[in-house]
């Protein structure tokens, strides 16, 4: 039931854009996005509760396609501070929470 | 606001022993979830507590148990420790679907 993320890893230069995808085989109630830096706890980025919902925070935004059971995280004009591992988290209708497989993002100067 | 706090920071135990980890949620948060994160892996959901009851449980054996107190703080207990229980244990508190993580407890089982 663990959501699958793609790509597994990506390297960007500062200022480039990236898209991280999250796909589930089960019906989703919500999708969360987190960033975890090495040796630190995951940090909540945003939650999408409804199919079709889109949210954004500064240059990071996300969308949720409920019918396709997919979500995407968009990082625009990446900064060095964006480096880390990104996880989607999905909650099914039974209130069970699953983190995705993770995407390692490295931003280089 | 102190955020989510966990204790202890690090812990070393031997196989067969029992361990108790503690978590204090962010002020005003009434829901606490526990996760296990093995090295290089994503967090795995253990269980969630709300109003002192276990509300949801992930795919973990009964050796993993928990408790939530009236002040919303929580404990995670693991009995009969195995080498495979070595991991970072994360506590997260939530309010209205936003989940905030504590720094974690690093458990090493020898």
Short mmCIF file of C-alpha atoms in Angstrom, two decimals:
data_model
loop_
_atom_site.label_atom_id
_atom_site.label_comp_id
_atom_site.label_asym_id
_atom_site.label_seq_id
_atom_site.Cartn_x
_atom_site.Cartn_y
_atom_site.Cartn_z
CA UNK A 1 0.00 0.00 0.00
CA UNK A 2 3.07 2.22 0.07
CA UNK A 3 2.77 4.96 -2.54
CA UNK A 4 5.42 4.90 -5.26
CA UNK A 5 7.35 8.06 -6.00
CA UNK A 6 9.25 9.02 -9.12
CA UNK A 7 11.96 9.83 -9.80
CA UNK A 8 13.94 8.10 -7.06
CA UNK A 9 16.63 10.77 -7.24
CA UNK A 10 17.21 14.01 -9.09
CA UNK A 11 20.07 16.51 -9.26
CA UNK A 12 19.31 20.10 -10.17
CA UNK A 13 21.28 23.27 -10.63
CA UNK A 14 20.09 26.31 -8.71
CA UNK A 15 17.21 27.96 -10.52
CA UNK A 16 16.02 24.81 -12.31
CA UNK A 17 12.57 23.31 -11.86
CA UNK A 18 11.60 19.81 -10.76
CA UNK A 19 8.50 17.65 -10.53
CA UNK A 20 8.09 14.77 -8.10
CA UNK A 21 5.26 12.32 -8.64
CA UNK A 22 3.42 10.15 -6.13
CA UNK A 23 1.15 7.31 -7.17
CA UNK A 24 -1.03 5.00 -5.10
CA UNK A 25 -2.82 1.77 -5.92
CA UNK A 26 -5.46 2.53 -3.29
CA UNK A 27 -8.14 5.19 -3.13
CA UNK A 28 -6.83 8.27 -1.37
CA UNK A 29 -8.47 10.55 1.12
CA UNK A 30 -5.63 13.03 1.30
CA UNK A 31 -2.04 13.58 0.24
CA UNK A 32 0.66 15.16 2.38
CA UNK A 33 4.10 16.30 1.27
CA UNK A 34 7.18 16.39 3.51
CA UNK A 35 10.85 17.24 3.14
CA UNK A 36 13.46 15.53 5.27
CA UNK A 37 17.05 16.67 5.48
CA UNK A 38 19.74 14.22 6.48
CA UNK A 39 19.67 13.50 10.19
CA UNK A 40 16.54 15.57 10.78
CA UNK A 41 12.84 14.85 11.18
CA UNK A 42 10.44 15.26 8.24
CA UNK A 43 9.01 18.74 7.86
CA UNK A 44 5.42 19.20 6.75
CA UNK A 45 5.10 21.13 3.47
CA UNK A 46 1.42 20.93 2.61
CA UNK A 47 -1.69 18.78 2.51
CA UNK A 48 -4.21 18.32 -0.27
CA UNK A 49 -7.62 17.13 0.81
CA UNK A 50 -9.71 17.10 -2.31
CA UNK A 51 -9.24 15.72 -5.75
CA UNK A 52 -8.13 18.46 -8.06
CA UNK A 53 -6.94 20.63 -5.22
CA UNK A 54 -3.78 22.57 -5.79
CA UNK A 55 -1.74 24.39 -3.22
CA UNK A 56 1.36 26.45 -3.21
CA UNK A 57 3.85 27.88 -0.79
CA UNK A 58 6.35 30.32 -2.25
CA UNK A 59 7.92 28.37 -5.11
CA UNK A 60 6.67 24.94 -4.08
CA UNK A 61 3.23 23.80 -5.17
CA UNK A 62 1.33 20.55 -5.50
CA UNK A 63 -1.66 19.02 -7.20
CA UNK A 64 -3.87 16.04 -6.41
CA UNK A 65 -5.69 14.00 -9.04
CA UNK A 66 -8.12 11.91 -7.01
CA UNK A 67 -9.36 9.88 -9.97
CA UNK A 68 -5.87 8.84 -10.97
CA UNK A 69 -4.82 8.46 -7.31
CA UNK A 70 -1.79 10.61 -8.02
CA UNK A 71 -0.19 13.75 -6.70
CA UNK A 72 2.66 15.86 -7.98
CA UNK A 73 4.98 18.29 -6.21
CA UNK A 74 6.37 21.16 -8.25
CA UNK A 75 9.55 22.97 -7.23
CA UNK A 76 10.19 26.14 -9.18
CA UNK A 77 13.49 28.01 -9.43
CA UNK A 78 15.12 25.62 -6.97
CA UNK A 79 17.35 26.89 -4.17
CA UNK A 80 20.17 25.13 -2.35
CA UNK A 81 17.89 24.87 0.70
CA UNK A 82 15.50 22.65 -1.27
CA UNK A 83 17.93 19.74 -1.07
CA UNK A 84 16.66 16.76 0.89
CA UNK A 85 14.44 13.74 0.57
CA UNK A 86 10.85 14.41 -0.34
CA UNK A 87 8.12 12.09 0.78
CA UNK A 88 4.49 12.03 -0.11
CA UNK A 89 2.19 10.68 2.55
CA UNK A 90 -1.20 9.29 1.80
CA UNK A 91 -4.15 8.62 4.03
CA UNK A 92 -6.72 6.09 2.93
CA UNK A 93 -10.39 6.09 3.91
CA UNK A 94 -9.47 3.92 6.92
CA UNK A 95 -7.32 6.71 8.34
CA UNK A 96 -4.13 4.67 7.87
CA UNK A 97 -1.15 6.74 6.86
CA UNK A 98 1.59 5.61 4.47
CA UNK A 99 4.73 7.41 3.40
CA UNK A 100 5.92 7.08 -0.18
CA UNK A 101 9.18 5.56 -1.31
CA UNK A 102 10.94 8.93 -1.26
CA UNK A 103 12.73 11.12 -3.79
CA UNK A 104 16.22 12.40 -3.11
CA UNK A 105 16.65 15.94 -4.43
CA UNK A 106 20.06 17.57 -4.63
CA UNK A 107 20.46 21.17 -5.70
CA UNK A 108 23.96 22.20 -6.73
CA UNK A 109 25.32 25.71 -7.33
CA UNK B 1 5.81 26.93 21.62
CA UNK B 2 8.30 24.10 22.17
CA UNK B 3 7.00 22.01 19.29
CA UNK B 4 7.00 18.24 19.49
CA UNK B 5 9.57 16.87 21.93
CA UNK B 6 10.80 13.32 22.35
CA UNK B 7 12.92 11.54 24.91
CA UNK B 8 15.42 10.09 25.09
CA UNK B 9 17.44 11.25 22.08
CA UNK B 10 19.43 8.04 21.83
CA UNK B 11 19.05 4.63 23.41
CA UNK B 12 21.04 1.41 23.30
CA UNK B 13 19.41 -1.86 24.31
CA UNK B 14 20.13 -5.56 23.90
CA UNK B 15 17.96 -8.19 22.28
CA UNK B 16 15.03 -9.30 24.42
CA UNK B 17 14.88 -6.13 26.47
CA UNK B 18 11.97 -3.74 26.65
CA UNK B 19 12.01 -0.02 25.87
CA UNK B 20 9.73 2.97 26.47
CA UNK B 21 9.92 6.09 24.34
CA UNK B 22 8.15 9.32 25.22
CA UNK B 23 6.58 12.12 23.23
CA UNK B 24 5.07 15.48 24.14
CA UNK B 25 2.93 16.94 21.36
CA UNK B 26 2.84 20.48 20.11
CA UNK B 27 0.65 22.69 22.27
CA UNK B 28 -3.02 22.26 21.37
CA UNK B 29 -2.50 19.08 19.36
CA UNK B 30 -4.68 16.16 20.48
CA UNK B 31 -3.53 13.44 18.08
CA UNK B 32 -0.22 11.63 18.30
CA UNK B 33 1.19 9.19 15.76
CA UNK B 34 4.29 7.03 15.99
CA UNK B 35 6.55 6.03 13.09
CA UNK B 36 9.57 3.80 12.66
CA UNK B 37 12.20 4.92 10.18
CA UNK B 38 14.96 2.48 9.29
CA UNK B 39 18.16 3.85 7.80
CA UNK B 40 17.62 4.96 4.21
CA UNK B 41 13.91 4.24 4.30
CA UNK B 42 10.78 6.31 4.66
CA UNK B 43 8.85 6.40 7.94
CA UNK B 44 6.52 3.46 8.57
CA UNK B 45 3.28 4.13 10.44
CA UNK B 46 3.05 2.24 13.73
CA UNK B 47 -0.14 3.62 15.30
CA UNK B 48 -2.09 6.73 16.12
CA UNK B 49 -3.65 7.84 19.40
CA UNK B 50 -6.56 10.18 19.88
CA UNK B 51 -8.45 10.82 23.13
CA UNK B 52 -6.31 8.21 24.88
CA UNK B 53 -7.40 5.46 22.47
CA UNK B 54 -5.48 3.73 19.70
CA UNK B 55 -7.35 4.88 16.63
CA UNK B 56 -5.37 3.29 13.82
CA UNK B 57 -2.57 0.76 13.61
CA UNK B 58 -0.07 -0.07 10.90
CA UNK B 59 1.43 -3.44 10.15
CA UNK B 60 3.42 -3.89 13.37
CA UNK B 61 3.30 -6.83 15.81
CA UNK B 62 1.74 -6.67 19.26
CA UNK B 63 5.22 -6.21 20.73
CA UNK B 64 4.65 -2.57 19.84
CA UNK B 65 2.16 -0.92 22.17
CA UNK B 66 1.40 2.58 23.22
CA UNK B 67 -0.46 4.87 25.48
CA UNK B 68 -1.78 8.40 25.44
CA UNK B 69 -2.25 10.40 28.61
CA UNK B 70 -4.95 13.00 29.40
CA UNK B 71 -2.47 15.80 28.61
CA UNK B 72 -2.08 14.22 25.10
CA UNK B 73 1.52 13.10 25.69
CA UNK B 74 2.25 9.58 24.57
CA UNK B 75 4.50 6.59 25.11
CA UNK B 76 5.65 3.89 22.74
CA UNK B 77 6.60 0.55 24.29
CA UNK B 78 8.45 -2.19 22.49
CA UNK B 79 8.86 -5.58 24.15
CA UNK B 80 11.24 -8.43 23.35
CA UNK B 81 13.49 -6.24 21.25
CA UNK B 82 14.93 -7.64 18.03
CA UNK B 83 17.96 -6.46 16.10
CA UNK B 84 15.56 -5.34 13.36
CA UNK B 85 13.92 -2.89 15.74
CA UNK B 86 16.97 -0.65 15.45
CA UNK B 87 15.67 2.54 13.86
CA UNK B 88 14.74 6.15 14.36
CA UNK B 89 11.38 6.37 16.10
CA UNK B 90 9.44 9.48 15.23
CA UNK B 91 6.49 10.95 17.01
CA UNK B 92 4.18 13.34 15.21
CA UNK B 93 1.36 15.42 16.60
CA UNK B 94 -1.43 16.73 14.47
CA UNK B 95 -4.28 19.17 14.48
CA UNK B 96 -6.67 19.53 11.59
CA UNK B 97 -4.64 17.19 9.35
CA UNK B 98 -1.31 19.05 9.67
CA UNK B 99 1.31 16.74 11.11
CA UNK B 100 4.43 17.98 12.92
CA UNK B 101 7.31 15.67 13.76
CA UNK B 102 9.57 15.57 16.75
CA UNK B 103 13.34 15.09 16.41
CA UNK B 104 13.05 11.34 17.01
CA UNK B 105 14.65 8.77 19.27
CA UNK B 106 17.48 6.73 17.78
CA UNK B 107 17.17 3.16 19.12
CA UNK B 108 20.04 0.74 18.67
CA UNK B 109 19.51 -2.92 19.55
CA UNK B 110 22.66 -4.97 20.06
#
